[in-house]
Short mmCIF file of N, CA and C in Angstrom, two decimals:
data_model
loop_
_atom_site.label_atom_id
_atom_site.label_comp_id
_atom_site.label_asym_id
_atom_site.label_seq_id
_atom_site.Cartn_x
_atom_site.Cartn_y
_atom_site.Cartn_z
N UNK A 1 6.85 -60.04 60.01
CA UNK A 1 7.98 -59.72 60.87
C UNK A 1 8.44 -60.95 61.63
N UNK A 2 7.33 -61.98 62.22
CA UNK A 2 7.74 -62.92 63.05
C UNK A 2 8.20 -64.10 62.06
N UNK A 3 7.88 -64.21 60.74
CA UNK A 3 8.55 -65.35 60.00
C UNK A 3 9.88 -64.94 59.73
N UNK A 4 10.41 -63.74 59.51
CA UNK A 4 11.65 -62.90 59.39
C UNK A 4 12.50 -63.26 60.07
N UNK A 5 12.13 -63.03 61.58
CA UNK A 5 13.32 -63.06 62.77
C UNK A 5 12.96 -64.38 63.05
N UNK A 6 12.08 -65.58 62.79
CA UNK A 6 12.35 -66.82 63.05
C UNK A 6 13.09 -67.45 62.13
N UNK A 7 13.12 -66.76 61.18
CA UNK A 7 14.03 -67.61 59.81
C UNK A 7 15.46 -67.25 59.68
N UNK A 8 15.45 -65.90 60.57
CA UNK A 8 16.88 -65.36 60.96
C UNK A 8 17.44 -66.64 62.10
N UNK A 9 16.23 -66.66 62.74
CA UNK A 9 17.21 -67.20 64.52
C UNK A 9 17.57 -68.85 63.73
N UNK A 10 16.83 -69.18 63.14
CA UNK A 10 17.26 -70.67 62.53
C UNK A 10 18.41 -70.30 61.45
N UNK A 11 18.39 -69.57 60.78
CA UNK A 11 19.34 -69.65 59.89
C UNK A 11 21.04 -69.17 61.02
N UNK A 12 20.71 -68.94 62.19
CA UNK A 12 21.72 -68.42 62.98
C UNK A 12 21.79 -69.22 63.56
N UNK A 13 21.20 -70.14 63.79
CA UNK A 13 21.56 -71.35 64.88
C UNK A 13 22.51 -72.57 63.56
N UNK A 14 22.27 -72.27 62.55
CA UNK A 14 23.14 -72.94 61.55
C UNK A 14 24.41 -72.91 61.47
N UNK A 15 24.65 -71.31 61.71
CA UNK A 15 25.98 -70.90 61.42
C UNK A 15 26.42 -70.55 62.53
N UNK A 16 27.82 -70.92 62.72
CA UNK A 16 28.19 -70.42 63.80
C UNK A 16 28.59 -68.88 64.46
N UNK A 17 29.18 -68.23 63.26
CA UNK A 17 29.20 -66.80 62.62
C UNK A 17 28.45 -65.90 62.31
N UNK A 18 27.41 -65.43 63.34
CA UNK A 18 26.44 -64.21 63.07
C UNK A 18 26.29 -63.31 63.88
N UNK A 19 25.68 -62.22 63.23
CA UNK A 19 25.52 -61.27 64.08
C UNK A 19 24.43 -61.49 65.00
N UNK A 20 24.18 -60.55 66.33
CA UNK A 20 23.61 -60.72 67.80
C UNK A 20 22.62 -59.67 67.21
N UNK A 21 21.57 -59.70 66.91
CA UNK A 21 20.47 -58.77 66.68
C UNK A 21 19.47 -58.51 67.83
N UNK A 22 19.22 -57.35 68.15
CA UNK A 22 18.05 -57.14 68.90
C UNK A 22 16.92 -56.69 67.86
N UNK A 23 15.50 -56.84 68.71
CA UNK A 23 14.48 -56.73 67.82
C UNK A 23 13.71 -55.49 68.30
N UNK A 24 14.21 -55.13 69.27
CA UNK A 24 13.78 -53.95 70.01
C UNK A 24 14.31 -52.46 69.90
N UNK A 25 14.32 -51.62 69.34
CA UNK A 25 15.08 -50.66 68.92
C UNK A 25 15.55 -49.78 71.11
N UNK A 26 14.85 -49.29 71.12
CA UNK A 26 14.85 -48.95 72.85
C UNK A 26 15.58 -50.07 73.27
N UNK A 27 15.25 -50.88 73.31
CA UNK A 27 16.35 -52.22 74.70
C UNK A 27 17.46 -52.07 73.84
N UNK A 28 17.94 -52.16 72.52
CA UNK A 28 18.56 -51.77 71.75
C UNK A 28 19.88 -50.40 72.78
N UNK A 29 18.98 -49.77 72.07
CA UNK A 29 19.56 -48.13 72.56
C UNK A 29 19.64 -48.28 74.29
N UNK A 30 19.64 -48.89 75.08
CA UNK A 30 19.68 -49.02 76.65
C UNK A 30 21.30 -49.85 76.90
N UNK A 31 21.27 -50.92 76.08
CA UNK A 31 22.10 -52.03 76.04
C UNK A 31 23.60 -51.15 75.22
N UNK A 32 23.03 -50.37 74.16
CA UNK A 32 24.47 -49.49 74.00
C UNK A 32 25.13 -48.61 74.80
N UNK A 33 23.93 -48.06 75.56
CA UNK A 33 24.40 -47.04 76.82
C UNK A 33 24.70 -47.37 77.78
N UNK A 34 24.57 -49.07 78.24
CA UNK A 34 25.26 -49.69 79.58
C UNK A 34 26.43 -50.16 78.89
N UNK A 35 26.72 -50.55 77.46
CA UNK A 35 27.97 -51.25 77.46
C UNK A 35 29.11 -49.85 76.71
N UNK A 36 28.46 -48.91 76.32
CA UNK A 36 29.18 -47.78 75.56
C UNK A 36 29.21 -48.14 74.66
N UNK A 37 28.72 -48.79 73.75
CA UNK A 37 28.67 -48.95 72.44
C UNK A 37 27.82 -48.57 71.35
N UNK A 38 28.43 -48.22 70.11
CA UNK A 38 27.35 -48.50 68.81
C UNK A 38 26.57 -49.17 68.50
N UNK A 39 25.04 -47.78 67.61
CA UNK A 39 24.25 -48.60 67.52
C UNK A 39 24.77 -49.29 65.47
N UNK A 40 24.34 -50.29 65.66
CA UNK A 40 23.63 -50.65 63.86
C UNK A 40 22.40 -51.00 63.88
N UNK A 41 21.67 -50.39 62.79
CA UNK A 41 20.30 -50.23 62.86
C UNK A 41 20.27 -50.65 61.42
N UNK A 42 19.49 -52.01 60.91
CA UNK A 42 18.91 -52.54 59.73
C UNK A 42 17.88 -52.25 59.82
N UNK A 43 17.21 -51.50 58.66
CA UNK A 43 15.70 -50.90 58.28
C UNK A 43 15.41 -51.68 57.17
N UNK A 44 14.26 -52.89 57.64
CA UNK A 44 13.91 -54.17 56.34
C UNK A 44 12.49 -53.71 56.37
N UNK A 45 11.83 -54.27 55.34
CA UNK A 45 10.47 -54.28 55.11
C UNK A 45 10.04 -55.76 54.96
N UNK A 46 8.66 -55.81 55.29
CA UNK A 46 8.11 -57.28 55.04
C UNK A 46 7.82 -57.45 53.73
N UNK A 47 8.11 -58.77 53.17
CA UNK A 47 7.99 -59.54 51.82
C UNK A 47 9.01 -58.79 50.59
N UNK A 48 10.41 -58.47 51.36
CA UNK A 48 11.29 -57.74 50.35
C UNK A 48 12.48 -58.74 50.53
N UNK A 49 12.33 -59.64 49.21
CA UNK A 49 13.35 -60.32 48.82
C UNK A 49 14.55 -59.87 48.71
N UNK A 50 15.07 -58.46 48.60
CA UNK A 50 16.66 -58.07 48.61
C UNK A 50 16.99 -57.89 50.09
N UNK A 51 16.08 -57.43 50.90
CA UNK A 51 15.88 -57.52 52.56
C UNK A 51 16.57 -58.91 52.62
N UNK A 52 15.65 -60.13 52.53
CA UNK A 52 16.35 -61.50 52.76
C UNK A 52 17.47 -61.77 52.34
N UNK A 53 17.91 -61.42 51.40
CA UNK A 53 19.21 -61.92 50.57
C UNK A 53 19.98 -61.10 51.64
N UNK A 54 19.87 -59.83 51.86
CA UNK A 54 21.07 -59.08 52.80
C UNK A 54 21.10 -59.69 53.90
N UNK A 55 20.05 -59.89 54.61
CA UNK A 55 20.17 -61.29 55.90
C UNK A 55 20.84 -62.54 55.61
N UNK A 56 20.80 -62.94 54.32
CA UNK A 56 21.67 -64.42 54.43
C UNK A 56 23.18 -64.27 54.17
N UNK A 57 23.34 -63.05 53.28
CA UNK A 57 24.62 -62.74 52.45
C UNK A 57 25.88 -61.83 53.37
N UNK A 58 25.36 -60.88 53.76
CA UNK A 58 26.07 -60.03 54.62
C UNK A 58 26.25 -60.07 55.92
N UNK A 59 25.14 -60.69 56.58
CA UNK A 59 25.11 -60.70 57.92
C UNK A 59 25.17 -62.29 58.69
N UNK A 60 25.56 -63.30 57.36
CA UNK A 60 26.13 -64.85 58.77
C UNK A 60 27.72 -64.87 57.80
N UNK A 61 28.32 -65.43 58.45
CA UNK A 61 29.48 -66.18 58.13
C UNK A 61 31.04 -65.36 57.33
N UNK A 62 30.88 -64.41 57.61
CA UNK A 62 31.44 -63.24 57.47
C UNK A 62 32.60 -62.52 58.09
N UNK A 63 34.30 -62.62 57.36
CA UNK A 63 35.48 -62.04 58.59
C UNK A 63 34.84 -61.07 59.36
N UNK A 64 33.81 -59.89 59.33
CA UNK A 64 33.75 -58.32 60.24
C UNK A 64 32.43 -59.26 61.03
N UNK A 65 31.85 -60.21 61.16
CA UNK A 65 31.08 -60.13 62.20
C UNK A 65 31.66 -59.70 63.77
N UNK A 66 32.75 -60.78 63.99
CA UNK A 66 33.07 -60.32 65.41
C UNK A 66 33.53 -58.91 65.52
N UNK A 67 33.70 -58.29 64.33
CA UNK A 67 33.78 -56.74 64.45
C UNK A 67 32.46 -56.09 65.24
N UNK A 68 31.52 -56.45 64.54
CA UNK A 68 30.06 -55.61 64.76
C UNK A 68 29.87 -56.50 65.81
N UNK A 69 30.46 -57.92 66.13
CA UNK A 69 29.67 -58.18 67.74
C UNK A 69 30.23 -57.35 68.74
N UNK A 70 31.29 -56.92 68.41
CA UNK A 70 32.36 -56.48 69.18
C UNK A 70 31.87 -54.92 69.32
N UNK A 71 31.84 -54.29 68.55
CA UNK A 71 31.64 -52.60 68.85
C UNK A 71 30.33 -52.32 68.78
N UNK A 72 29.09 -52.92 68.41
CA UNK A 72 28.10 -52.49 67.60
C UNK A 72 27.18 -53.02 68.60
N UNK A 73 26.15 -52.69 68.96
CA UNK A 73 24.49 -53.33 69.59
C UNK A 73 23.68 -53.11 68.06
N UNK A 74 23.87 -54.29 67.89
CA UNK A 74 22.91 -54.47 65.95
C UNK A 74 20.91 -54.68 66.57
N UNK A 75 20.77 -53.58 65.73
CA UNK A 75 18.82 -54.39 65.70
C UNK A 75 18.53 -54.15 64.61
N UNK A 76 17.43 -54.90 64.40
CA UNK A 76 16.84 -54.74 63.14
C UNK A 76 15.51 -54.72 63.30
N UNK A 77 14.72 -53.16 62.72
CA UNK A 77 13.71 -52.99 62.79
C UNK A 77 12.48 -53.04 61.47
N UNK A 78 11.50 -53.48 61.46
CA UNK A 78 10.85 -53.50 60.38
C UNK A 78 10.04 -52.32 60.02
N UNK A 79 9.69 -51.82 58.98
CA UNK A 79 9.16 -50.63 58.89
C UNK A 79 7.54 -51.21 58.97
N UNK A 80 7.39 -50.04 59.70
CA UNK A 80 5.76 -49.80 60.08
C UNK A 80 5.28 -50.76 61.61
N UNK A 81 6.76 -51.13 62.10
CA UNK A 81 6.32 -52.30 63.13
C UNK A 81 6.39 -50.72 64.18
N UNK A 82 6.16 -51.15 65.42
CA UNK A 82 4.96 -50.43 66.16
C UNK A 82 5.94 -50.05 67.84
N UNK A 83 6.90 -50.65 67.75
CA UNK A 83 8.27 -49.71 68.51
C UNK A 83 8.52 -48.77 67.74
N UNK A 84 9.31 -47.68 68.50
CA UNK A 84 9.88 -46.19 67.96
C UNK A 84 11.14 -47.03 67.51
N UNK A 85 11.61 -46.53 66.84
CA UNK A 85 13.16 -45.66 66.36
C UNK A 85 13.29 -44.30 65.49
N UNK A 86 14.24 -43.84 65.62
CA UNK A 86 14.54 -42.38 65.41
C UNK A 86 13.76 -42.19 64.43
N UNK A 87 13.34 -40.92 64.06
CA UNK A 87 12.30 -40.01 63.61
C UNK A 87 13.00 -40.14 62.24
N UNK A 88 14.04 -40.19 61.71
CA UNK A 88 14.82 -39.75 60.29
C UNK A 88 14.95 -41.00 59.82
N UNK A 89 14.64 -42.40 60.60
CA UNK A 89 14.64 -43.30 59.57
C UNK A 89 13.49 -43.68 59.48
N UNK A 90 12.22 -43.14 59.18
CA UNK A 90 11.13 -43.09 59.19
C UNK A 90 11.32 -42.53 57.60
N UNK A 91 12.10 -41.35 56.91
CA UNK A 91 11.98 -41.16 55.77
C UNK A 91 12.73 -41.96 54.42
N UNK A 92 13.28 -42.92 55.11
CA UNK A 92 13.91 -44.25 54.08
C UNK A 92 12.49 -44.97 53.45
N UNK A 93 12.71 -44.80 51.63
CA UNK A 93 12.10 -45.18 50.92
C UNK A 93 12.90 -46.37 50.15
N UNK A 94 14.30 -46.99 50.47
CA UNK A 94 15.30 -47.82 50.27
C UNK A 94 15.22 -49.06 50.90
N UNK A 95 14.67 -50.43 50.76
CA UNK A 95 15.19 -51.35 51.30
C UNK A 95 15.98 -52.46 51.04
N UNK A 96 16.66 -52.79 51.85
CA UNK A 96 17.29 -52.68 53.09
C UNK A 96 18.24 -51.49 53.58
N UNK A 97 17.84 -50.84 54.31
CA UNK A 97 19.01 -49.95 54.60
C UNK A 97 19.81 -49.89 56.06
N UNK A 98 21.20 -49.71 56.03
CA UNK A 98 21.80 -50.14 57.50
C UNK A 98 22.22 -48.35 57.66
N UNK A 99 22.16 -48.46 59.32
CA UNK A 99 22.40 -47.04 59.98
C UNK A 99 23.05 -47.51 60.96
N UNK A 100 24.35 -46.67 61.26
CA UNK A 100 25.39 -46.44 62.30
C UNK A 100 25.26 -44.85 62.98
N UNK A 101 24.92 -45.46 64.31
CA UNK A 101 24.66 -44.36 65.06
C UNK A 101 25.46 -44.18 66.66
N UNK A 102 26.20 -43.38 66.69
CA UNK A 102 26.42 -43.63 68.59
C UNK A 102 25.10 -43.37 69.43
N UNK A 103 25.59 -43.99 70.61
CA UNK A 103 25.05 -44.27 71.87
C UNK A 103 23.91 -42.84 71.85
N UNK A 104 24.17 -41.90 71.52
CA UNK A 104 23.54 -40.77 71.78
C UNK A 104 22.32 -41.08 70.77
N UNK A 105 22.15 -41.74 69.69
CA UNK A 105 21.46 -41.44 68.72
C UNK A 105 21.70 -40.61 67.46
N UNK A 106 22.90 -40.13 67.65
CA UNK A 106 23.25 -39.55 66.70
C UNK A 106 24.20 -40.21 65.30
N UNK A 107 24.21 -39.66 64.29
CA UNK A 107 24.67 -40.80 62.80
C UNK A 107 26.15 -40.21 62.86
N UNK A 108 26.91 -41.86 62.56
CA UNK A 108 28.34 -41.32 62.71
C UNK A 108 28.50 -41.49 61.36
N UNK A 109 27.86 -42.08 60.08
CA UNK A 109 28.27 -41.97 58.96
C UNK A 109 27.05 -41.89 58.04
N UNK A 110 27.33 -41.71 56.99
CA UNK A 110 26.67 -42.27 56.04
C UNK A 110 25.95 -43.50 55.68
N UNK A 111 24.35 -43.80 55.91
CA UNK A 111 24.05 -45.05 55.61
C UNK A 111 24.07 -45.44 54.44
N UNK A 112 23.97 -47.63 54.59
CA UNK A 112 24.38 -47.96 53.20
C UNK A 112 22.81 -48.08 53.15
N UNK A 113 22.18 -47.62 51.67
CA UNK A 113 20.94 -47.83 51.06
C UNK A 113 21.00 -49.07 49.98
N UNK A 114 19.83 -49.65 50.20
CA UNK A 114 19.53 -50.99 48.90
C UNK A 114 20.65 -51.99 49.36
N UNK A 115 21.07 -52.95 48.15
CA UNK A 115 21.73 -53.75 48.05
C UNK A 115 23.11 -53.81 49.04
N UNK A 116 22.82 -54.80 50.31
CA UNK A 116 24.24 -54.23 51.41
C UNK A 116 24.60 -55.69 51.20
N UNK A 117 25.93 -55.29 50.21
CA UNK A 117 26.93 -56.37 50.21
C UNK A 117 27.71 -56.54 50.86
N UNK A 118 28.90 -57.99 51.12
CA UNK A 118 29.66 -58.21 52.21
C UNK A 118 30.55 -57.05 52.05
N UNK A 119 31.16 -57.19 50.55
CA UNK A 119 32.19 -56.16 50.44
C UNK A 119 31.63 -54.71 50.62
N UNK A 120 30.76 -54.25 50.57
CA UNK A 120 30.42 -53.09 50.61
C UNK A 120 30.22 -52.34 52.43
N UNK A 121 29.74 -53.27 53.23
CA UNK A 121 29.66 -53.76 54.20
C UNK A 121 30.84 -53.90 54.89
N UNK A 122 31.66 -54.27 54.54
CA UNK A 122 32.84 -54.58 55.30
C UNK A 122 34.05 -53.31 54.95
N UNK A 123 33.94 -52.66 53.56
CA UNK A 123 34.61 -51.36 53.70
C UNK A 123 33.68 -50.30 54.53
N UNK A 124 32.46 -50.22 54.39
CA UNK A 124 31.97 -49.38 55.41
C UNK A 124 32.57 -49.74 56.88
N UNK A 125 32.21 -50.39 57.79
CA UNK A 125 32.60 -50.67 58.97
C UNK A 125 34.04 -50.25 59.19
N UNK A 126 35.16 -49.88 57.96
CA UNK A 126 36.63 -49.74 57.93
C UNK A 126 36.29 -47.89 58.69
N UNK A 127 35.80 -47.93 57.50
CA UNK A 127 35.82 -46.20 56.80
C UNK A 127 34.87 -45.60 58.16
N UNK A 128 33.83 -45.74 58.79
CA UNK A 128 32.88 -45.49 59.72
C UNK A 128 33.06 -45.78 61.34
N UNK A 129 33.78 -45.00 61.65
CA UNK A 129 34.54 -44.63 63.10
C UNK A 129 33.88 -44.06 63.97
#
């Protein structure tokens, strides 16, 4: 988990264009409810090479980032790491998978499972209100 989000924060200090990730799902969910905003929730696993590729590919350098900096409190949690997040993404057998949720915790769309491309990625965020 800690080579993950250190290879994230360097590969983000590269680009100028990335998304603001929390690593905390709760400070997460606190930070949407003081600013009123959405959550995005990335569900990665450790040593899953399509996990990494969706971190380098979809999430730096990208027209919808300032979208998701803009509406979204993004975290990304690892499975089996040892903070809560919601009980239903506990049954994702898919990785990488992204979840859009409001402030309440509740899912405003459909998550994307496996392979989250820019384009795929960036019509979701259209379509997911």
């Amino acid at each position: 988990m800690r080579i993950i989000i250190l290879s994230l924060l360097l590969l983000s200090s590269v680009y100028a264009n990335h998304v603001s990730w929390y690593g905390d799902f709760d400070k997460a969910h606190q930070e949407a409810l003081k600013q009123n905003k959405k959550l995005m929730v990335l569900l990665i696993k450790k040593d899953c090479p399509k996990c990494k590729q969706t971190l380098k590919t979809a999430f730096l350098n990208q027209t919808y980032i300032e979208n998701i900096n803009k509406n979204y409190i993004s975290v990304i949690v690892t499975k089996n790491q040892k903070a809560s997040y919601p009980i239903e993404m506990l049954y994702t057998f898919t990785y990488p998978s992204l979840f859009f949720l409001d402030n309440k915790e509740l899912f405003i769309c459909e998550p994307i499972r496996g392979g989250i491309t820019p384009d795929k990625l960036n019509i979701h965020l259209k379509s997911c209100k």
